[in-house]
PDB file of C-alpha atoms in Angstrom:
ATOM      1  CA  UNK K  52     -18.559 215.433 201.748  1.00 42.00           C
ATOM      2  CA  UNK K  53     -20.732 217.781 199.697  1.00 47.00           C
ATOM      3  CA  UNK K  54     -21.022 216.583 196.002  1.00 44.00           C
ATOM      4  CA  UNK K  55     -20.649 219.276 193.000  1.00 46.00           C
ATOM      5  CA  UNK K  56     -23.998 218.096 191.350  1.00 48.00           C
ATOM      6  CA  UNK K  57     -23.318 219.804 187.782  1.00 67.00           C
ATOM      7  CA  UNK K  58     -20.008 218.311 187.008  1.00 92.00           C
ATOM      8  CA  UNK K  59     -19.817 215.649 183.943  1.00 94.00           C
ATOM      9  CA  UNK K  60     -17.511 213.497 181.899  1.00 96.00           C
ATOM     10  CA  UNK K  61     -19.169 212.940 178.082  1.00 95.00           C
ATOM     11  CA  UNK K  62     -19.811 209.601 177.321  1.00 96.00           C
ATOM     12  CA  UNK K  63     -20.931 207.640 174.522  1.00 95.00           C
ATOM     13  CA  UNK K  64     -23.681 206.523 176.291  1.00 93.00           C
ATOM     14  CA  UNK K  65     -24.403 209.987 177.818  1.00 94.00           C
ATOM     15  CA  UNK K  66     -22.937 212.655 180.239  1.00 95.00           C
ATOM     16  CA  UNK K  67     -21.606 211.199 183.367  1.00 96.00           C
ATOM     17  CA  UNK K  68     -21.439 212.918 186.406  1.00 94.00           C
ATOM     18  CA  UNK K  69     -18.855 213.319 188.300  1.00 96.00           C
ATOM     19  CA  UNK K  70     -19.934 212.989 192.077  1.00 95.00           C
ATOM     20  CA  UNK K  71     -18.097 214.289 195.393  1.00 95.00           C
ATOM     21  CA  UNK K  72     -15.289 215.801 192.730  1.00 96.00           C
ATOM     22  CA  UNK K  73     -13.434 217.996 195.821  1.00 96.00           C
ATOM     23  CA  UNK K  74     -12.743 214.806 197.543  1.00 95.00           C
ATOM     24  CA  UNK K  75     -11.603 213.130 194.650  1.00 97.00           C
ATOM     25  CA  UNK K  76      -9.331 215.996 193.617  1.00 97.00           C
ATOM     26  CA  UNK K  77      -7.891 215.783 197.146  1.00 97.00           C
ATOM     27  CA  UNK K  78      -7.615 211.473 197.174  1.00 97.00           C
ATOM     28  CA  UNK K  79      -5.634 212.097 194.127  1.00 98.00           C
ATOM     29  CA  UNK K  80      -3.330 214.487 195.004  1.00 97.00           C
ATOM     30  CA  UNK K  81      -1.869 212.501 197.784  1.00 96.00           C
ATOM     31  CA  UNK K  82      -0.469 209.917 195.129  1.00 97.00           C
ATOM     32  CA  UNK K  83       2.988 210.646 195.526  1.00 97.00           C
ATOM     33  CA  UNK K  84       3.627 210.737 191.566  1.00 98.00           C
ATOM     34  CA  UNK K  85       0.511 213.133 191.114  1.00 98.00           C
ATOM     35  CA  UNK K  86       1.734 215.414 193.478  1.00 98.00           C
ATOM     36  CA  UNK K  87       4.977 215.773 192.036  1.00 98.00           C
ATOM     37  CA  UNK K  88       3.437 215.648 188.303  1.00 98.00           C
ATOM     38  CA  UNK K  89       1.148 218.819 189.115  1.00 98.00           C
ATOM     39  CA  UNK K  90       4.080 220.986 190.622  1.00 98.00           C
ATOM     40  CA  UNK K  91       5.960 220.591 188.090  1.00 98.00           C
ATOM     41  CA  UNK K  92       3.315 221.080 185.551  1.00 98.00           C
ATOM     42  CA  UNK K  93       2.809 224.285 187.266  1.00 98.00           C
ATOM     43  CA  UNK K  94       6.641 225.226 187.286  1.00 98.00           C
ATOM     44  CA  UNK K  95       7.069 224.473 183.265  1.00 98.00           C
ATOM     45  CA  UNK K  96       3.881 226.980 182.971  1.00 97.00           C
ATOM     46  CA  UNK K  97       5.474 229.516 184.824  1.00 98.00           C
ATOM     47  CA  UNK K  98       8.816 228.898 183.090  1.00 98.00           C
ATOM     48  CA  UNK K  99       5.832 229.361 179.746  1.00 97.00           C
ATOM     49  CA  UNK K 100       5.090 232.426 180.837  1.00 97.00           C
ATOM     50  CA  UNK K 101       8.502 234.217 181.550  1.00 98.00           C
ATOM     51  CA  UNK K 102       9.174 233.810 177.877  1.00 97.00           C
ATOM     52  CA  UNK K 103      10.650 230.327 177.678  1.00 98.00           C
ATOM     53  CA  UNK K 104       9.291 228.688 174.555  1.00 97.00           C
ATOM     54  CA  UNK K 105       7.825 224.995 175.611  1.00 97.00           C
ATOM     55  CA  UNK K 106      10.411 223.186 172.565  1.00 97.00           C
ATOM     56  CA  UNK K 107      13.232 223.894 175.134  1.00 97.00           C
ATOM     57  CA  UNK K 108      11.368 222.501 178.291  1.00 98.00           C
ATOM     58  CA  UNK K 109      10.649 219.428 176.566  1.00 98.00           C
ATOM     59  CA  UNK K 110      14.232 217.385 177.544  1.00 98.00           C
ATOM     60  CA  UNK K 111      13.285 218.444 181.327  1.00 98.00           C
ATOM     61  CA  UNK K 112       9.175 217.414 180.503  1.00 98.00           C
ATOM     62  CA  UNK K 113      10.272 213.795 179.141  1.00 98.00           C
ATOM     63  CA  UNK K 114      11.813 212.214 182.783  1.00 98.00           C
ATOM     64  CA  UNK K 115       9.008 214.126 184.508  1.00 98.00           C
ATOM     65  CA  UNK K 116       6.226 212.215 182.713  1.00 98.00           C
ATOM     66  CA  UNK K 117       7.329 209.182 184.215  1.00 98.00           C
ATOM     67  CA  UNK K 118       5.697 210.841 187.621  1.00 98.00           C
ATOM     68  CA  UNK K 119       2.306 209.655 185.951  1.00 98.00           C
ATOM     69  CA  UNK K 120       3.811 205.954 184.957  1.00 95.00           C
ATOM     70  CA  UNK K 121       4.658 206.848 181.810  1.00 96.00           C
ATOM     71  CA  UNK K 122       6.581 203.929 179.933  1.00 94.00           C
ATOM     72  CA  UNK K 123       8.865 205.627 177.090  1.00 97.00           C
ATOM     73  CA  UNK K 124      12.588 204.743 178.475  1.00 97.00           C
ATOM     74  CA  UNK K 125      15.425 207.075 178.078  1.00 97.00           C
ATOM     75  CA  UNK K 126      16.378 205.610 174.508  1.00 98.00           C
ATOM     76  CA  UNK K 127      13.137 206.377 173.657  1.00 98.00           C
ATOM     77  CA  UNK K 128      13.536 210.068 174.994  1.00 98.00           C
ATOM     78  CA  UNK K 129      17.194 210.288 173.456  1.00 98.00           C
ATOM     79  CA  UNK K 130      15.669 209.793 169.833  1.00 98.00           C
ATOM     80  CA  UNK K 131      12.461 211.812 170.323  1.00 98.00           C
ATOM     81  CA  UNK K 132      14.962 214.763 171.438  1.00 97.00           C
ATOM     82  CA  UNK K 133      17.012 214.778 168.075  1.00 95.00           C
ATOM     83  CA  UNK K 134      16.138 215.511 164.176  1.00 93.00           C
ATOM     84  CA  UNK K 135      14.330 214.340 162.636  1.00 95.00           C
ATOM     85  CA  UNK K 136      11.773 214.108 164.941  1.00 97.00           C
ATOM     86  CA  UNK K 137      11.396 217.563 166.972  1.00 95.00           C
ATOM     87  CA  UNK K 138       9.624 218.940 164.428  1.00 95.00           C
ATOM     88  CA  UNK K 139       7.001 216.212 165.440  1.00 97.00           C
ATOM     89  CA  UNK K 140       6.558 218.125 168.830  1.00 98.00           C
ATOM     90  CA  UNK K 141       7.228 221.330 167.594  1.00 97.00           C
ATOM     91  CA  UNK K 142       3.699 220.686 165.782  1.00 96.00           C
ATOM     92  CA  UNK K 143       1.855 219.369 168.123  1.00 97.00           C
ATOM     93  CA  UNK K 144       3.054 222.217 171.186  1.00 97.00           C
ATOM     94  CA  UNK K 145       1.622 224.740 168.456  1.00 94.00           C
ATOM     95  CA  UNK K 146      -1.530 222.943 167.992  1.00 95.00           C
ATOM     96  CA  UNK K 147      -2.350 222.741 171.190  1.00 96.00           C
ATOM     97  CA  UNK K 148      -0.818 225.955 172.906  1.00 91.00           C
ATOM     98  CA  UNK K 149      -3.998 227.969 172.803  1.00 92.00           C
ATOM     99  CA  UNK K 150      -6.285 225.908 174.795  1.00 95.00           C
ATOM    100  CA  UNK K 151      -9.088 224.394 174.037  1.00 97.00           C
ATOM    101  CA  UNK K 152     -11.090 226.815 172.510  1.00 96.00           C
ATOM    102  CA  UNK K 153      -8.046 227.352 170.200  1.00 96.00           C
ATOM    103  CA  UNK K 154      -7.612 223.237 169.936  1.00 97.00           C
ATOM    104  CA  UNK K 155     -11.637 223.454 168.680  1.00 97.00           C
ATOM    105  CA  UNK K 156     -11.369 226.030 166.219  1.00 96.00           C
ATOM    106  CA  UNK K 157      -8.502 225.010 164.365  1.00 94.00           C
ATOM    107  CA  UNK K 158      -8.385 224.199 160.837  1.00 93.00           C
ATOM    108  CA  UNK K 159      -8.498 220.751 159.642  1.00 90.00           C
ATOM    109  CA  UNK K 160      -5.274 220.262 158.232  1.00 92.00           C
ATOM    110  CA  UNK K 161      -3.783 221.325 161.891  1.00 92.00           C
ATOM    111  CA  UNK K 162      -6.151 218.850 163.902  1.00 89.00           C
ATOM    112  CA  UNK K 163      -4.951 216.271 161.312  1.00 91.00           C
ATOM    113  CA  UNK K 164      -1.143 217.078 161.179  1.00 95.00           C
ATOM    114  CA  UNK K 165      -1.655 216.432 165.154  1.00 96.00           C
ATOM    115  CA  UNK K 166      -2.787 212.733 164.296  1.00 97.00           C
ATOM    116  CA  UNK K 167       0.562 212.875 161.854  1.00 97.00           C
ATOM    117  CA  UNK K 168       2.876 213.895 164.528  1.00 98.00           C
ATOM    118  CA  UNK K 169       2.195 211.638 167.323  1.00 98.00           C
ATOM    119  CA  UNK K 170       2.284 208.805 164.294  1.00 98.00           C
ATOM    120  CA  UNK K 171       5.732 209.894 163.998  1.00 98.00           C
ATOM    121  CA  UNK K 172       6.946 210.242 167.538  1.00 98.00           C
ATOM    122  CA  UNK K 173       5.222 206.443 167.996  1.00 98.00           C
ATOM    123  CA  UNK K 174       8.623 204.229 169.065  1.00 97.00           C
ATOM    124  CA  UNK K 175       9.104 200.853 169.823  1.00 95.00           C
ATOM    125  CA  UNK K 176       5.204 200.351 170.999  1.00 94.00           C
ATOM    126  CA  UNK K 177       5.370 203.686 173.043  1.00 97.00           C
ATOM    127  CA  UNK K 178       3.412 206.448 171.333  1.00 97.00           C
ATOM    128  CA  UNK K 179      -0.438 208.075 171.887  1.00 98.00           C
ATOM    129  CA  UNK K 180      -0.096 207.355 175.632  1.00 98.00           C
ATOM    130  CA  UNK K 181       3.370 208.570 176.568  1.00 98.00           C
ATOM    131  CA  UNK K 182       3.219 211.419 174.187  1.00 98.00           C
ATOM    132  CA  UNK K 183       0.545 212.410 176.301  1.00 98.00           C
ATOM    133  CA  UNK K 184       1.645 212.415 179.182  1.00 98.00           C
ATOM    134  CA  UNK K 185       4.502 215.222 178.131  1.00 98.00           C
ATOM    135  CA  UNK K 186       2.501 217.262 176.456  1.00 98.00           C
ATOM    136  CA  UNK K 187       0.405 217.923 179.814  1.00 98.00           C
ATOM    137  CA  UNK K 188       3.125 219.082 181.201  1.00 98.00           C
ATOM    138  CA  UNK K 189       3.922 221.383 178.433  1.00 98.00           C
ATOM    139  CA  UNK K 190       0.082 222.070 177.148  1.00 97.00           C
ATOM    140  CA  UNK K 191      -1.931 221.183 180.177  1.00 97.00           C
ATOM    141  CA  UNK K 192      -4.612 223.972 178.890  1.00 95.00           C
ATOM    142  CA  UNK K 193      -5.724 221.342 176.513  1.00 96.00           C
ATOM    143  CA  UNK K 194      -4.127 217.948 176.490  1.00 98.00           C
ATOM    144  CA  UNK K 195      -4.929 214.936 179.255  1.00 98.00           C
ATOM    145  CA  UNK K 196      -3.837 212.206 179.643  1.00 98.00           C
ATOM    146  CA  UNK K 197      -4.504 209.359 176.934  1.00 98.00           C
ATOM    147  CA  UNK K 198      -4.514 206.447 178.604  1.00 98.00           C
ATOM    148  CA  UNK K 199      -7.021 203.462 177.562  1.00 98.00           C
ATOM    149  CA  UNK K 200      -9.588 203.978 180.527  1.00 98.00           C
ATOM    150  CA  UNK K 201      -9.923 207.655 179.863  1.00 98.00           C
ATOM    151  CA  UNK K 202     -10.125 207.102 176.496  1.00 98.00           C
ATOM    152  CA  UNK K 203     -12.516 204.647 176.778  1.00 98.00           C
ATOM    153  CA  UNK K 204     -14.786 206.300 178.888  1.00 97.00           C
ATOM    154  CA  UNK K 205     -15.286 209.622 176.742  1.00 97.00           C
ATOM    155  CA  UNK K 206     -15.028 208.668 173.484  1.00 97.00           C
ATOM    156  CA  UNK K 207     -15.512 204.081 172.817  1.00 97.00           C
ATOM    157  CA  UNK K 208     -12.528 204.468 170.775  1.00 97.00           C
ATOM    158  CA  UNK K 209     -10.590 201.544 172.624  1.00 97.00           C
ATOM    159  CA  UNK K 210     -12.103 198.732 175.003  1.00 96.00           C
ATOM    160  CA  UNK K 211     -12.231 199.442 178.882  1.00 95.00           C
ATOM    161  CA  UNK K 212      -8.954 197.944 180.001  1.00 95.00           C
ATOM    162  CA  UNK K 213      -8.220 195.618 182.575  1.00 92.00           C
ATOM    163  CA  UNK K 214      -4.825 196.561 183.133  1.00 92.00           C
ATOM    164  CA  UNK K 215      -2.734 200.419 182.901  1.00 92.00           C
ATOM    165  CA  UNK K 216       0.321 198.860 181.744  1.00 91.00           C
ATOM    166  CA  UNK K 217      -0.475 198.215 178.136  1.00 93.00           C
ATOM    167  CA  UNK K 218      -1.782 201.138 176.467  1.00 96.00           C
ATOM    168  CA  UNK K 219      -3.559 200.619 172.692  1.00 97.00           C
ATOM    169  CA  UNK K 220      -4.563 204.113 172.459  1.00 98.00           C
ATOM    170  CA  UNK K 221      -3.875 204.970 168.207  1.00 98.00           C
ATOM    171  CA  UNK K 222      -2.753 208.394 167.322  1.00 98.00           C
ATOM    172  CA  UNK K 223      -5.983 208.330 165.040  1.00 97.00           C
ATOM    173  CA  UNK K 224      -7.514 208.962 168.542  1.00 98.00           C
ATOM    174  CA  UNK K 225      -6.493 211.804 169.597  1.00 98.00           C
ATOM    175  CA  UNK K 226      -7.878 214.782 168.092  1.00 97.00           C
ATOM    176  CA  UNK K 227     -11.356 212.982 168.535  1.00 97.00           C
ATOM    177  CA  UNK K 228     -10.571 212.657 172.329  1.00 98.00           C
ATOM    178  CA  UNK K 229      -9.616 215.893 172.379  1.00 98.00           C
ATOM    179  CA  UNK K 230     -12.951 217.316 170.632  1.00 97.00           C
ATOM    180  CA  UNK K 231     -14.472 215.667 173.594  1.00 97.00           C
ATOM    181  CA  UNK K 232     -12.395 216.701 176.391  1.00 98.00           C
ATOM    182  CA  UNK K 233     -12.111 220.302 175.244  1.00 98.00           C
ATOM    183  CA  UNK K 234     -15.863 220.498 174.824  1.00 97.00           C
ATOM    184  CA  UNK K 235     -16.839 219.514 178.203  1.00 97.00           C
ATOM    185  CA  UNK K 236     -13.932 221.778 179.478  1.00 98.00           C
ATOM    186  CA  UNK K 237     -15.787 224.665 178.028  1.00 98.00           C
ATOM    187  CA  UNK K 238     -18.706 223.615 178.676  1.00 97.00           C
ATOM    188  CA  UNK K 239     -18.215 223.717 182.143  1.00 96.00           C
ATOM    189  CA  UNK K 240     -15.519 226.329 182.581  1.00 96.00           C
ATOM    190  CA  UNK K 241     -16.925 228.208 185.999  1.00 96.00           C
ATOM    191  CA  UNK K 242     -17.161 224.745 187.996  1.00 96.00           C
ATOM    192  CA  UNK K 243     -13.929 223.644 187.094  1.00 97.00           C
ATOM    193  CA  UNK K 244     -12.166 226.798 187.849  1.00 97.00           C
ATOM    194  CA  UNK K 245     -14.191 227.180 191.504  1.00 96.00           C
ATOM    195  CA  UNK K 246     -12.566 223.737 192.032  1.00 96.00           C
ATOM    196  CA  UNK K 247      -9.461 224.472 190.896  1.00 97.00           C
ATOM    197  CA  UNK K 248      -9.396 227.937 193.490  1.00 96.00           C
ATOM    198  CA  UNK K 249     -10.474 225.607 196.193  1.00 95.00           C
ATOM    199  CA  UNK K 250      -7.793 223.127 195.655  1.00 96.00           C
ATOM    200  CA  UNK K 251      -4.689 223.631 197.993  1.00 96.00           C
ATOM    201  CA  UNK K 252      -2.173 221.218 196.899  1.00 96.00           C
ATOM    202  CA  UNK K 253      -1.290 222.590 193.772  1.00 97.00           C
ATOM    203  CA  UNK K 254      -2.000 224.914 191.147  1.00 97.00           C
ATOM    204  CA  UNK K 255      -4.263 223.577 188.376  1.00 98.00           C
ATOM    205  CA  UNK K 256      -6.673 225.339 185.662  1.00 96.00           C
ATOM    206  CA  UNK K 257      -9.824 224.064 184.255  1.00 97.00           C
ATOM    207  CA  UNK K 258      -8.589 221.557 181.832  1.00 98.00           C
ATOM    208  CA  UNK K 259      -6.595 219.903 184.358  1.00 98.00           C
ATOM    209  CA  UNK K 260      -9.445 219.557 186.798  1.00 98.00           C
ATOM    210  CA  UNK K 261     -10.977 217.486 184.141  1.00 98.00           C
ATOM    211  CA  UNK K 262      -8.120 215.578 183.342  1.00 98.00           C
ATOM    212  CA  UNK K 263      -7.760 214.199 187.097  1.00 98.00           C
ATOM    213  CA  UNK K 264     -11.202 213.732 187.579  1.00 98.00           C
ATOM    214  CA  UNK K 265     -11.243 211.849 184.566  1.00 98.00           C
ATOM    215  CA  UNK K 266      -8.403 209.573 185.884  1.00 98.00           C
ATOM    216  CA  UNK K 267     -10.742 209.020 188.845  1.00 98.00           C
ATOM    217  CA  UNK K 268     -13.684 208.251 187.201  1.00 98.00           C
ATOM    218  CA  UNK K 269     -11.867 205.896 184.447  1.00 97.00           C
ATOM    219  CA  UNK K 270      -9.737 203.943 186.607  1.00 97.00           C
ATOM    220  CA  UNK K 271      -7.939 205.243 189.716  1.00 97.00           C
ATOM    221  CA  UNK K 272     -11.066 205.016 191.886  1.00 97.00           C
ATOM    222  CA  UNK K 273     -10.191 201.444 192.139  1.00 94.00           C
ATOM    223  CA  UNK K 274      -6.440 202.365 193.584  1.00 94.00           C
ATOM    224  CA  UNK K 275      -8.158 203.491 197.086  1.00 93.00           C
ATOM    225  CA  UNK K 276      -9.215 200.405 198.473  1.00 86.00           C
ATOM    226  CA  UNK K 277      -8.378 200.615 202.039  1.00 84.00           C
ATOM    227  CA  UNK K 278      -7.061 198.269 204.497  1.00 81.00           C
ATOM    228  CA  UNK K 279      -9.727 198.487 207.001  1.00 86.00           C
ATOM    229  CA  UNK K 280     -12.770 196.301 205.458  1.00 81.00           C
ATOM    230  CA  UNK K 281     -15.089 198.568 207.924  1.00 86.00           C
ATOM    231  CA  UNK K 282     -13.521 202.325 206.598  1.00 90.00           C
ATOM    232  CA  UNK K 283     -15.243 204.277 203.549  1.00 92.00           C
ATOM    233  CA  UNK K 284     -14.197 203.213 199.767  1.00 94.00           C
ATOM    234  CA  UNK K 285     -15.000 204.650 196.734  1.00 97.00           C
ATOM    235  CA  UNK K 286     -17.049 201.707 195.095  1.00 96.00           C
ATOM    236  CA  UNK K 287     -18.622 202.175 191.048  1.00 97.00           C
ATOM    237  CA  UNK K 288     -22.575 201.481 191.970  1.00 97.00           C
ATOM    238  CA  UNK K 289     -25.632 200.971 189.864  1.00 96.00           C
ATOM    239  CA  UNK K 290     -29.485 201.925 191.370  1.00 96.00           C
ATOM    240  CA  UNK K 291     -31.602 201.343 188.307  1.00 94.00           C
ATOM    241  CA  UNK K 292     -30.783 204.486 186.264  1.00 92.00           C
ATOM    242  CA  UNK K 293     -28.239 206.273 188.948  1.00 93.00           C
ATOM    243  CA  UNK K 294     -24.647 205.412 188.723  1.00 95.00           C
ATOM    244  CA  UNK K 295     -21.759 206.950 190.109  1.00 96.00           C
ATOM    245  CA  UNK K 296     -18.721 206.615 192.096  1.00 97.00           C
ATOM    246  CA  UNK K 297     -19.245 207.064 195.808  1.00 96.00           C
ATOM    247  CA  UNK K 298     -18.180 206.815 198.947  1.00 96.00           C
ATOM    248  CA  UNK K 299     -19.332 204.267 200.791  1.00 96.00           C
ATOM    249  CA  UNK K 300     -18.818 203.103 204.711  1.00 94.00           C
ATOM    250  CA  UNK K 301     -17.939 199.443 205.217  1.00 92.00           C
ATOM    251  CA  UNK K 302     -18.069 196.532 206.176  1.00 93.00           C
ATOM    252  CA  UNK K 303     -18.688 195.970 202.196  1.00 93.00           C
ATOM    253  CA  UNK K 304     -19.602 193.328 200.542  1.00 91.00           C
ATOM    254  CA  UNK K 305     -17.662 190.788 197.949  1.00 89.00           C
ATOM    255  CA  UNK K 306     -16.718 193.031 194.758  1.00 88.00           C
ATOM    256  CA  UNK K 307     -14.601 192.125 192.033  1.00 87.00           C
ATOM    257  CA  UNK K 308     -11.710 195.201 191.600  1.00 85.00           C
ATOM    258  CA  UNK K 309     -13.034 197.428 189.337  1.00 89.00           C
ATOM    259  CA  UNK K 310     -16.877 195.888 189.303  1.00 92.00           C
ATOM    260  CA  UNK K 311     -19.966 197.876 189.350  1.00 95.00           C
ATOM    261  CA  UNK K 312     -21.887 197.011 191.984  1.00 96.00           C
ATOM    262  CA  UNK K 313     -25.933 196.657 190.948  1.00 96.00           C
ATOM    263  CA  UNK K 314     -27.645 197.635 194.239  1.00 96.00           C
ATOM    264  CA  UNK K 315     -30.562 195.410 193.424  1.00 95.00           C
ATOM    265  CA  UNK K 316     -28.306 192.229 193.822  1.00 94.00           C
ATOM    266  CA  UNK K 317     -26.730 193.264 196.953  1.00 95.00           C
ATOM    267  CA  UNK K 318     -28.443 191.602 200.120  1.00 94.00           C
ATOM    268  CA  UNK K 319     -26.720 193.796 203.061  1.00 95.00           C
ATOM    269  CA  UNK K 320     -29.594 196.340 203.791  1.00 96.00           C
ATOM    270  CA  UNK K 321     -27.679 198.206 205.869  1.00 96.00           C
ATOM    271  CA  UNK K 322     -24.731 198.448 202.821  1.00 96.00           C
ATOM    272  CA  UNK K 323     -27.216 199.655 200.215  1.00 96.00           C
ATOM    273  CA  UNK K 324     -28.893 202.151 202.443  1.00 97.00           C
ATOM    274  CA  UNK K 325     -25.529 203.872 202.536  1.00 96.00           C
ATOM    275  CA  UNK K 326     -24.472 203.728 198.723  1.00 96.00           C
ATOM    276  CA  UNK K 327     -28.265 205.178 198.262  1.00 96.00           C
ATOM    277  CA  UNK K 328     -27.867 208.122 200.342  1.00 95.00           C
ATOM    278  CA  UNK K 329     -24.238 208.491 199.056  1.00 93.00           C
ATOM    279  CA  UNK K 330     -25.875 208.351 195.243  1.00 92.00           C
ATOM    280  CA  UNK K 331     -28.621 210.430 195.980  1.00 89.00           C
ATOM    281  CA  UNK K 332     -26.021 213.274 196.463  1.00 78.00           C
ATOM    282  CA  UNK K 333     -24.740 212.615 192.962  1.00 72.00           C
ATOM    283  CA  UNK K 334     -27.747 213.328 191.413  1.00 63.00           C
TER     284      UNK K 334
END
């Protein structure tokens, strides 16, 4: 595995990088529902770009989200697809149709209404989270995927979760998640895109290299675990100021799901040798 060394997530606490993001990329994309979500993602852009406006992909982008465990049920759908609330994405597929650089530049009163719209579309407890996970299919230039962990990890706004299934992410959060995400997609614009050329299971750009990687890194590390306890997992570890998530060989150690792992308490030499030379490459 060769690490991309300049990659990072922002933080409150700092940028984090982003270690061994090619494998990662590749891990993810054999998730059955990822791989699916991405080729479609890809088809509603081309569909985008041969003139179809994204307001009349949206009834085919609602059943699709539930490729990435969205929760919004068909009722749900059935009233977000009549008046008076298509206006509500109407606003928000302007907002964020030119990208991120467009998402960052935009007035206040836009970044705000964006805040106002997802208020609106927020049903029977599904809203910021589920909303989200449309619009990436429809505006994957600038929008991830708002679930708590990602949330958490780049902006503080909501607690680290213990659990996917019961999103608290507020509408009030968004365009501040989005300042952050769009920044560090800009930010880092070249490495994404190399990534995204070198990836062969589907076609992504920039923002949605991010947007997996930040999936990774928040919470679907922790989905790899595999069944042989002597085979490499990706394990969150802690060597005095290095952190990262790595690959490491097993037999491993007792971990709680979803733990960092302090080196300095582990006693299995042999163990921390290998997270070591795995974090080293992070750095």
């Amino acid at each position: 595995m060769e690490p991309n060394t300049t990659l990072t997530l922002p933080t409150p606490k700092g940028p984090w990088t982003v270690a061994f993001p090619r494998e990662k990329l590749l891990a993810r994309g054999r998730l059955p529902g990822a791989y699916g979500y991405d080729l479609a993602a890809h088809a509603f852009r081309r569909a985008r770009a041969a003139g179809v406006p994204a307001l009349e992909l949206l009834a085919a982008a609602l059943p699709t989200s539930w490729m990435v465990n969205a929760r919004a049920p068909s009722p749900v759908f059935q009233r977000w697809l009549q008046a008076p609330l298509r206006p509500a994405w109407e606003a928000l597929l302007g907002a964020l149709s030119q990208g991120p650089d467009g998402w960052l530049g935009a007035p206040r009163a836009l970044r705000d209404g964006a805040a106002d719209a997802v208020e609106a579309l927020s049903l029977d407890g599904h809203g910021a989270t589920a909303v989200s996970k449309v619009l990436a299919l429809l505006c994957p230039e600038a929008m991830p995927l708002l679930d708590d962990a990602a949330v958490a990890k780049v902006t503080g706004l909501v607690p680290a979760p213990t659990t996917a299934d019961a999103p608290t992410v507020a509408p009030a959060h968004v365009p501040p998640t989005l300042d952050a995400f769009c920044g560090a997609v800009l930010a880092q614009e070249g490495a994404l895109i190399a990534l995204a050329r070198g990836y062969p299971t589907a076609p992504l750009d920039a923002a949605q290299v991010l947007d997996r990687l930040l999936w990774f890194e928040s919470w679907g590390w922790r989905l790899f675990a595999p069944a042989d306890p002597e085979a490499p997992r990706w394990c969150h570890v802690r060597d005095g100021m290095a952190e990262a998530i790595v690959p490491v060989p097993g037999p491993h150690p007792p971990m709680a799901p979803g733990a960092c792992v302090d080196l300095l308490t582990v006693d299995d030499r042999r163990w921390v040798s290998a997270a070591r030379e795995s974090l080293a490459g992070a750095e």
